[in-house]
CSV table of C-alpha atoms and ligand atoms in Angstrom, one decimal:
chain,number,residue,atom,x,y,z
A,87,MET,CA,133.1,97.8,73.0
A,88,LEU,CA,136.0,96.6,70.8
A,89,THR,CA,135.2,94.9,67.5
A,90,LEU,CA,137.6,92.6,65.7
A,91,LYS,CA,136.7,92.2,62.0
A,92,VAL,CA,138.0,89.1,60.4
A,93,PHE,CA,137.1,86.8,57.4
A,94,ALA,CA,133.9,84.8,58.1
A,95,PRO,CA,134.4,81.2,59.2
A,96,ALA,CA,135.3,78.8,56.3
A,97,MET,CA,137.0,75.5,55.7
A,98,GLY,CA,136.6,74.5,59.3
A,99,GLN,CA,138.5,77.5,60.6
A,100,LYS,CA,137.0,80.3,62.8
A,101,SER,CA,138.5,82.5,60.2
A,102,PRO,CA,140.4,81.2,57.2
A,103,SER,CA,143.3,83.5,57.5
A,104,PRO,CA,146.5,83.2,59.5
A,105,PHE,CA,146.5,86.9,60.4
A,106,SER,CA,142.8,86.8,61.5
A,107,MET,CA,143.5,83.7,63.6
A,108,LYS,CA,146.5,85.4,65.1
A,109,ALA,CA,144.4,88.5,65.9
A,110,ILE,CA,141.7,86.4,67.5
A,111,ALA,CA,144.4,84.7,69.6
A,112,LEU,CA,145.8,88.1,70.6
A,113,MET,CA,142.4,89.4,71.6
A,114,GLN,CA,141.7,86.3,73.6
A,115,MET,CA,145.1,86.6,75.3
A,116,SER,CA,144.4,90.2,76.2
A,117,GLY,CA,141.3,89.3,78.3
A,118,LEU,CA,139.6,92.4,76.9
A,119,ASP,CA,135.9,92.3,76.1
A,120,TYR,CA,135.4,92.4,72.4
A,121,GLN,CA,133.1,91.1,69.7
A,122,LEU,CA,134.1,89.3,66.6
A,123,LYS,CA,132.4,90.3,63.3
A,124,PRO,CA,132.9,89.1,59.7
A,125,GLY,CA,134.4,91.9,57.7
A,126,ASP,CA,135.0,92.8,54.1
A,127,PRO,CA,138.7,93.6,53.3
A,128,ARG,CA,137.6,96.0,50.6
A,129,LYS,CA,136.1,98.3,53.2
A,130,GLY,CA,139.1,98.3,55.5
A,131,PRO,CA,141.6,101.1,55.7
A,132,LYS,CA,144.3,99.0,54.0
A,133,GLN,CA,141.9,96.6,52.1
A,134,LYS,CA,143.0,93.7,54.3
A,135,LEU,CA,141.8,91.9,57.3
A,136,PRO,CA,142.0,91.8,60.3
A,137,VAL,CA,140.9,95.2,61.5
A,138,LEU,CA,140.3,96.2,65.1
A,139,VAL,CA,137.7,98.8,65.7
A,140,ASP,CA,138.2,100.7,69.0
A,141,GLY,CA,135.7,103.5,69.4
A,142,ASN,CA,136.1,105.7,66.3
A,143,LYS,CA,139.6,104.3,65.6
A,144,GLN,CA,140.2,101.5,63.0
A,145,ILE,CA,143.5,99.6,63.5
A,146,PRO,CA,144.4,97.4,60.5
A,147,ASP,CA,147.2,94.9,60.6
A,148,SER,CA,147.7,92.2,63.3
A,149,THR,CA,151.1,93.8,64.2
A,150,HIS,CA,149.4,97.2,64.8
A,151,ILE,CA,146.6,95.5,66.8
A,152,LEU,CA,149.3,94.1,69.1
A,153,ALA,CA,150.9,97.5,69.5
A,154,HIS,CA,147.5,99.1,70.1
A,155,LEU,CA,146.7,96.7,72.9
A,156,LYS,CA,149.9,97.9,74.6
A,157,LYS,CA,149.5,101.6,73.9
A,158,ALA,CA,145.8,102.1,74.4
A,159,HIS,CA,145.0,99.4,76.9
A,160,ASN,CA,148.2,98.9,78.7
A,161,ILE,CA,148.3,95.2,77.8
A,162,ASP,CA,151.8,94.0,76.9
A,163,LEU,CA,151.7,90.4,75.9
A,164,ASP,CA,155.5,90.4,75.6
A,165,GLN,CA,156.4,92.1,78.8
A,166,GLU,CA,158.3,89.1,80.2
A,167,LEU,CA,160.6,88.8,77.2
A,168,SER,CA,164.2,89.9,77.2
A,169,PRO,CA,165.5,92.2,74.4
A,170,GLU,CA,167.2,89.1,72.9
A,171,GLN,CA,163.9,87.1,73.0
A,172,MET,CA,162.1,90.1,71.4
A,173,ALA,CA,164.7,90.0,68.6
A,174,VAL,CA,164.3,86.3,68.1
A,175,ALA,CA,160.5,86.7,68.1
A,176,GLU,CA,160.6,89.5,65.5
A,177,ALA,CA,162.8,87.4,63.2
A,178,PHE,CA,160.5,84.3,63.4
A,179,ARG,CA,157.4,86.5,63.0
A,180,ARG,CA,158.9,87.9,59.7
A,181,MET,CA,159.7,84.5,58.5
A,182,ILE,CA,156.2,83.2,59.2
A,183,GLU,CA,154.3,86.2,58.0
A,184,GLU,CA,156.4,87.2,55.0
A,185,HIS,CA,157.7,83.9,53.7
A,186,LEU,CA,155.8,80.8,55.1
A,187,TYR,CA,152.6,82.7,54.6
A,188,TRP,CA,153.2,82.7,50.8
A,189,VAL,CA,153.8,79.0,50.8
A,190,LEU,CA,150.4,78.7,52.4
A,191,VAL,CA,148.8,81.0,49.8
A,192,TYR,CA,150.4,78.8,47.0
A,193,SER,CA,149.2,75.6,48.6
A,194,ARG,CA,145.7,76.9,48.8
A,195,TRP,CA,144.9,79.0,45.8
A,196,ILE,CA,147.2,77.4,43.2
A,197,GLU,CA,147.5,73.7,44.3
A,198,ASN,CA,144.0,73.3,45.7
A,199,GLY,CA,141.9,75.7,43.8
A,200,ASP,CA,138.7,73.6,43.5
A,201,GLU,CA,138.5,73.0,47.2
A,202,VAL,CA,139.3,76.6,48.1
A,203,ARG,CA,136.7,77.9,45.6
A,204,GLU,CA,134.0,75.8,47.1
A,205,GLY,CA,135.2,76.4,50.7
A,206,PHE,CA,135.4,80.2,50.3
A,207,PHE,CA,132.7,80.9,47.8
A,208,GLY,CA,130.2,78.1,48.3
A,209,SER,CA,127.5,80.7,49.0
A,210,VAL,CA,128.1,82.5,45.7
A,211,PRO,CA,125.6,81.3,43.0
A,212,ALA,CA,127.2,78.5,41.0
A,213,ILE,CA,127.0,80.5,37.8
A,214,MET,CA,129.1,83.3,39.3
A,215,ARG,CA,131.4,81.2,41.5
A,216,LYS,CA,134.0,80.2,38.9
A,217,PHE,CA,134.1,83.7,37.5
A,218,VAL,CA,134.7,85.3,40.9
A,219,PHE,CA,137.2,82.7,41.9
A,220,ASN,CA,139.2,83.0,38.6
A,221,MET,CA,139.4,86.7,39.0
A,222,ILE,CA,140.8,86.4,42.5
A,223,VAL,CA,143.2,83.6,41.5
A,224,LYS,CA,144.6,85.9,38.8
A,225,LYS,CA,145.3,88.5,41.5
A,226,VAL,CA,146.8,85.9,43.8
A,227,ARG,CA,149.1,84.6,41.0
A,228,ALA,CA,150.3,88.1,40.4
A,229,SER,CA,151.0,88.7,44.1
A,230,LEU,CA,152.9,85.4,44.3
A,231,TYR,CA,155.0,86.3,41.3
A,232,GLY,CA,155.6,89.9,42.6
A,233,GLN,CA,156.6,88.6,46.0
A,234,GLY,CA,158.8,86.0,44.4
A,235,MET,CA,157.5,82.8,45.8
A,236,GLY,CA,155.5,82.2,42.6
A,237,ARG,CA,158.6,82.1,40.5
A,238,HIS,CA,159.8,78.8,42.0
A,239,THR,CA,158.9,75.2,41.1
A,240,PRO,CA,156.4,73.4,43.2
A,241,ALA,CA,159.2,71.2,44.7
A,242,GLU,CA,161.2,74.4,45.6
A,243,ILE,CA,158.2,76.0,47.3
A,244,HIS,CA,157.5,72.8,49.3
A,245,ALA,CA,161.1,72.8,50.4
A,246,PHE,CA,160.8,76.4,51.6
A,247,GLY,CA,157.7,75.5,53.6
A,248,ALA,CA,159.4,72.5,55.1
A,249,ALA,CA,162.5,74.5,56.1
A,250,ASP,CA,160.4,77.2,57.8
A,251,LEU,CA,158.3,74.7,59.7
A,252,GLU,CA,161.5,72.9,60.7
A,253,ALA,CA,163.0,76.1,62.1
A,254,VAL,CA,159.9,76.8,64.2
A,255,SER,CA,159.8,73.3,65.4
A,256,GLN,CA,163.5,73.2,66.3
A,257,TYR,CA,163.3,76.4,68.3
A,258,LEU,CA,160.2,75.5,70.1
A,259,ASP,CA,161.8,72.2,71.0
A,260,THR,CA,160.1,70.6,74.0
A,261,ARG,CA,158.8,73.8,75.5
A,262,ASP,CA,155.1,74.4,76.0
A,263,TYR,CA,155.3,77.8,74.3
A,264,PHE,CA,157.9,79.5,72.2
A,265,PHE,CA,159.8,81.0,75.1
A,266,GLY,CA,158.8,78.9,78.0
A,267,ASP,CA,155.7,78.0,80.0
A,268,GLN,CA,153.7,81.2,79.2
A,269,PRO,CA,152.5,82.2,75.7
A,270,THR,CA,153.5,85.5,74.2
A,271,SER,CA,152.6,87.2,70.9
A,272,ILE,CA,154.8,85.0,68.8
A,273,ASP,CA,152.7,82.0,70.0
A,274,ALA,CA,149.7,83.8,68.5
A,275,THR,CA,151.5,84.1,65.2
A,276,ILE,CA,152.4,80.4,65.2
A,277,PHE,CA,148.9,79.4,66.2
A,278,GLY,CA,147.5,81.4,63.3
A,279,ILE,CA,149.7,79.9,60.7
A,280,ILE,CA,149.5,76.3,62.0
A,281,ASP,CA,145.7,76.5,62.3
A,282,SER,CA,145.5,77.7,58.7
A,283,ILE,CA,147.8,74.9,57.5
A,284,ILE,CA,146.3,71.9,59.4
A,285,VAL,CA,142.6,72.7,59.9
A,286,PRO,CA,141.2,73.0,56.4
A,287,ARG,CA,140.6,69.6,54.7
A,288,LEU,CA,143.2,70.2,52.0
A,289,ASP,CA,145.7,67.6,51.0
A,290,THR,CA,148.9,69.7,50.9
A,291,GLU,CA,152.6,69.0,51.2
A,292,LEU,CA,152.7,71.9,53.8
A,293,LYS,CA,150.1,70.1,55.9
A,294,LYS,CA,151.9,66.8,55.7
A,295,ASN,CA,155.0,68.6,56.8
A,296,ALA,CA,153.4,70.4,59.7
A,297,ILE,CA,151.8,67.2,61.1
A,298,SER,CA,155.1,65.5,61.0
A,299,HIS,CA,156.2,67.9,63.8
A,300,GLN,CA,154.4,66.6,66.9
A,301,ASN,CA,155.6,69.6,68.9
A,302,LEU,CA,153.8,72.0,66.4
A,303,ILE,CA,150.6,70.0,66.7
A,304,ASP,CA,150.8,70.0,70.5
A,305,HIS,CA,151.5,73.7,70.5
A,306,HIS,CA,148.4,74.3,68.4
A,307,THR,CA,146.3,72.2,70.7
A,308,ARG,CA,147.7,73.9,73.8
A,309,MET,CA,147.2,77.4,72.4
A,310,GLY,CA,143.7,76.5,71.3
A,311,GLN,CA,142.9,75.5,74.9
A,312,HIS,CA,144.6,78.4,76.4
A,313,ILE,CA,142.6,80.9,74.3
A,314,ASN,CA,139.4,78.9,74.4
A,315,ILE,CA,139.2,78.9,70.7
A,316,LYS,CA,136.2,76.5,70.7
A,317,ASP,CA,134.1,79.2,72.5
A,318,VAL,CA,135.1,82.1,70.2
B,119,GSH,N1,150.2,92.3,57.6
B,119,GSH,C1,148.8,92.1,57.7
B,119,GSH,C2,148.4,91.1,56.6
B,119,GSH,C3,146.9,90.8,56.5
B,119,GSH,C4,146.6,90.0,55.2
B,119,GSH,O1,147.5,89.8,54.4
B,119,GSH,N2,145.3,89.7,55.1
B,119,GSH,C5,144.9,89.0,53.9
B,119,GSH,C6,144.2,87.7,54.3
B,119,GSH,S1,145.4,86.5,54.9
B,119,GSH,C7,143.8,89.9,53.3
B,119,GSH,O2,143.1,90.6,53.9
B,119,GSH,N3,143.7,89.8,51.9
B,119,GSH,C8,142.7,90.5,51.2
B,119,GSH,C9,143.2,91.0,49.9
B,119,GSH,O3,144.5,91.0,49.7
B,119,GSH,O4,142.4,91.4,49.1
B,119,GSH,C10,148.5,91.6,59.1
B,119,GSH,O5,149.4,91.2,59.9
B,119,GSH,O6,147.3,91.8,59.5
């Protein structure tokens, strides 16, 4: 039996991470039998989640999980794509996962710290909660600075988020899914990030921006129905 380890549900999401939501979408799209388990990133091979456990193998990273589905289970979610579409998908995936993701991190941990602290660490005794949260925020700030996003002003960061969402929305256009009427792995990536932007009850510029693109909201709803997210 396959096991997908993700962050436990929080802030209204099945898992409060775009990569975990993407991995859930990929597993649902694969049609394979699997169980979902809350994981601890510190115990994972790369200290991050999601991790797929397949027998005695651990596969960390949503990209490697996608590749594993193809290699080990002969399930290629992108088999209908042309080489050109594969290239476009790869470029959008990098933009979402290596750029837009950091705008999301900023909007959560830096701009909405109080809500995120209660949403993520509500079960931690109150006396410890601020301490644990402050320690993590320190690490998040350092990561944001190291990656580069954290060196910009709030207005600049909001503009980066708006431009990335605009690009996804423009390319998606009026199609049901990114490349037509059938979802592929890039739709799982888009689902993961949009879910993480719009589902938590946080008042962010990024969310305002996302919900101004009706085709992104419709895509999120459509993907949610396609993968039966309510039943996960
Ligand atoms: N490239 C990885 C990224 C996974 C990732 O960044 N996960 C974050 C949560 S969104 C994480 O586990 N962070 C824990 C930590 O950094 O301590 C993937 O695609 O799975």
